[in-house]
Amino acid sequence: MSALASVFDPAGRDHRDPVMRMLEAASHRAPGGSRVWVGERVALGRRGRSDDASPPLVHPTTQHAIVFDGRIDNTDELSAALGLGPHVHDDELVLAAYERWGESAPARLLGDFAFAVWDASARQLFCARDVFGQRPLFYAAARGIVAIGSEPQQLLAHPLVPARINEGVVAEHLAGMPVSVGETVWSDVARLPPAHTLIASDGGVRVSRYWQFDPDADLACSSEGEYVEAFTDVFRTAVRCRVRGASRGVGVFLSGGLDSSAVAAAAERLHREEMSPEVRAYSLTYPGRPCDESPYIDAVVDRWSLPSMRLRAAAPPRARIEEEVARYRDLPAYPNGSSLDPLRASAAADLDVVLTGYGGDEWFTGSPLSAADLIREGRVVAAARQMWDDGTRRGGGWARGVLLRQVAAPLVPETLKPLARAIAGAAPPAVDWIAPAFAARVGLHERLRRSARSPYRTAVQREVDAITSSALQVIGDELEERAAAFAGIEQRQPFTDRRVAAFGFALPDAQRRRGNETKVILRRAFAADLPEIVRGRRDKAEFSDIFVDAIEQLGGRRFYEQLRTADAGWVDPAAALAHHDRLRALYRDRDGAYIAIAGALWAIAAVELWFRHTQGASS
């Protein structure tokens, strides 16, 4: 991992010292040395993991310069296209790609990356982020400059970037439903969305999307065997790319679920057949709780004779959460994510790279909205059968809403959906813990109903795109990357490989789900490599217990009796306390309704802890 920092200033002022301060603000991310290059109108900085970190790369002829964080996976293909020799560093490759293809270069790159290129001839700063946002990039356009950084607090370290609170985004987080991908809790700090580029020039800032799924892609497979073979090939390639450079071996965060188990099996098979790095499993256990997946972990570890290290899961203590808030000047991670921190630290003591199973749900689970697509195709009987299967699998209460959600809503043309909502009197989700006056002032209702027009034809395609490009998804991935960087380890996710995702996006729904079976192709592809107890598993563990534990770590009811966010007029204190009391009663009775309330109370707590830090108070 690296920390990037850059400043573009049309006035030509020297920003070497501010960029050094920005890099220092991310010292936890990359504890090595910082290097800054200053050119006309620009300063580029990079902080590496070692004291001999390389400086920003500058082309000797064009004077184009680059700072790069990440990993490029299609190096051989790019090197051949660019006429470069073997063993070219990733930053050299990306700079050469930009010099050849200009703004279209990022679409040709496979891997996880964020970078900034100074184009000396065009006098512009060009930045890009990988298609699923596996490497972060933020920017601020303030007081005549454009600043770029790997993390938000770096931008606030520049003296020209003000620390003004974005109350609209704060309200979204209080509601537990962040929807604004490009905004952050700071008004002058923006997020560069995944699959986007940014150009800063004398004319201002321009942000553009450079890649999206091909809605008409055809996998050209004629049998189930061909689909399985094609998936196996693309998934194996994704895993192979992600174990590259793992000189101390590779870890796998093995939860016992189908996705992480598939990653572990694929990595170990590569190790045995291609002498790729040794694989070790790292797992959390939840003894005595319904979410404990130890039997599934045992089965995978035994099947492949994997070295295995396990820790008992626990909610993070309050002091650690407050340290996180202070370090990033941002909201803390969700408890189910931060509970992995001790496991990350243990893995980092052994190795540099760990694989995860994140992303498998998005591409391969299948969507109930395919019923709408079946009806559009005239396949009414198949649609009815699917809705019946969904209803029986999820229960009668869910089945009553199947018709409206699966069929009626997706069939309404995009241009008529605002009118349909108005006629139906669509109400926002109940968020009664947010003070009504605050919600009205920031337009929370309108924010939560906001949606972008989709370029995709089918309901399933639109849903997959909406999920994978949502603020909740992007922020979740950033929190994972942030925690891994702090631990000194690189998390790599084979399911977020662009080739795997594009394969899943183009996959016929019958290869995703049949009746009550989901992830059909994944189960078929790993028929020989996963124990039946894992391969045939239909349930998913639910980890909201850890949210309840985290709330108690903060002080339980007493914490919600002393809310600074209530004093600020953001939170209704009586409603917050009522929700806490209801949570305790529901959790005691193991009533599943506690899950949503635990999420709401954590949303309040996360904003509260961040707000206290902004006000200079920690108690």
PDB file of N, CA and C in Angstrom, residues 74 77-78 97 103-111 210-211:
ATOM      1  N   ASN A  74      -2.896  -6.991 -15.708  1.00  0.00           N
ATOM      2  CA  ASN A  74      -2.663  -7.363 -17.115  1.00  0.00           C
ATOM      3  C   ASN A  74      -1.371  -6.742 -17.638  1.00  0.00           C
ATOM      4  N   GLU A  77      -0.026  -8.086 -21.175  1.00  0.00           N
ATOM      5  CA  GLU A  77      -0.816  -7.556 -22.291  1.00  0.00           C
ATOM      6  C   GLU A  77      -0.476  -6.092 -22.561  1.00  0.00           C
ATOM      7  N   LEU A  78      -0.389  -5.302 -21.492  1.00  0.00           N
ATOM      8  CA  LEU A  78      -0.090  -3.882 -21.656  1.00  0.00           C
ATOM      9  C   LEU A  78       1.334  -3.669 -22.162  1.00  0.00           C
ATOM     10  N   ALA A  97       0.918   3.995 -20.465  1.00  0.00           N
ATOM     11  CA  ALA A  97      -0.447   3.824 -20.979  1.00  0.00           C
ATOM     12  C   ALA A  97      -1.129   5.178 -21.141  1.00  0.00           C
ATOM     13  N   GLU A 103      -6.913   9.863 -21.854  1.00  0.00           N
ATOM     14  CA  GLU A 103      -7.996   9.678 -20.889  1.00  0.00           C
ATOM     15  C   GLU A 103      -8.644   8.302 -20.969  1.00  0.00           C
ATOM     16  N   SER A 104      -8.454   7.584 -22.058  1.00  0.00           N
ATOM     17  CA  SER A 104      -9.036   6.246 -22.176  1.00  0.00           C
ATOM     18  C   SER A 104      -8.157   5.162 -21.556  1.00  0.00           C
ATOM     19  N   ALA A 105      -6.984   5.528 -21.047  1.00  0.00           N
ATOM     20  CA  ALA A 105      -6.059   4.534 -20.498  1.00  0.00           C
ATOM     21  C   ALA A 105      -6.652   3.728 -19.341  1.00  0.00           C
ATOM     22  N   PRO A 106      -7.339   4.345 -18.360  1.00  0.00           N
ATOM     23  CA  PRO A 106      -7.827   3.545 -17.225  1.00  0.00           C
ATOM     24  C   PRO A 106      -8.715   2.376 -17.622  1.00  0.00           C
ATOM     25  N   ALA A 107      -9.495   2.516 -18.690  1.00  0.00           N
ATOM     26  CA  ALA A 107     -10.383   1.430 -19.113  1.00  0.00           C
ATOM     27  C   ALA A 107      -9.599   0.208 -19.574  1.00  0.00           C
ATOM     28  N   ARG A 108      -8.326   0.384 -19.911  1.00  0.00           N
ATOM     29  CA  ARG A 108      -7.490  -0.727 -20.368  1.00  0.00           C
ATOM     30  C   ARG A 108      -6.763  -1.418 -19.218  1.00  0.00           C
ATOM     31  N   LEU A 109      -6.858  -0.871 -18.017  1.00  0.00           N
ATOM     32  CA  LEU A 109      -6.113  -1.401 -16.878  1.00  0.00           C
ATOM     33  C   LEU A 109      -6.972  -2.376 -16.084  1.00  0.00           C
ATOM     34  N   LEU A 110      -6.415  -3.527 -15.765  1.00  0.00           N
ATOM     35  CA  LEU A 110      -7.057  -4.477 -14.864  1.00  0.00           C
ATOM     36  C   LEU A 110      -6.292  -4.477 -13.552  1.00  0.00           C
ATOM     37  N   GLY A 111      -7.011  -4.495 -12.453  1.00  0.00           N
ATOM     38  CA  GLY A 111      -6.364  -4.516 -11.148  1.00  0.00           C
ATOM     39  C   GLY A 111      -7.015  -3.549 -10.190  1.00  0.00           C
ATOM     40  N   TYR A 210     -15.551   6.142 -16.689  1.00  0.00           N
ATOM     41  CA  TYR A 210     -14.798   5.619 -17.822  1.00  0.00           C
ATOM     42  C   TYR A 210     -15.129   4.170 -18.154  1.00  0.00           C
ATOM     43  N   TRP A 211     -15.910   3.497 -17.304  1.00  0.00           N
ATOM     44  CA  TRP A 211     -16.201   2.084 -17.574  1.00  0.00           C
ATOM     45  C   TRP A 211     -17.542   1.714 -16.979  1.00  0.00           C
TER      46      TRP A 211
END
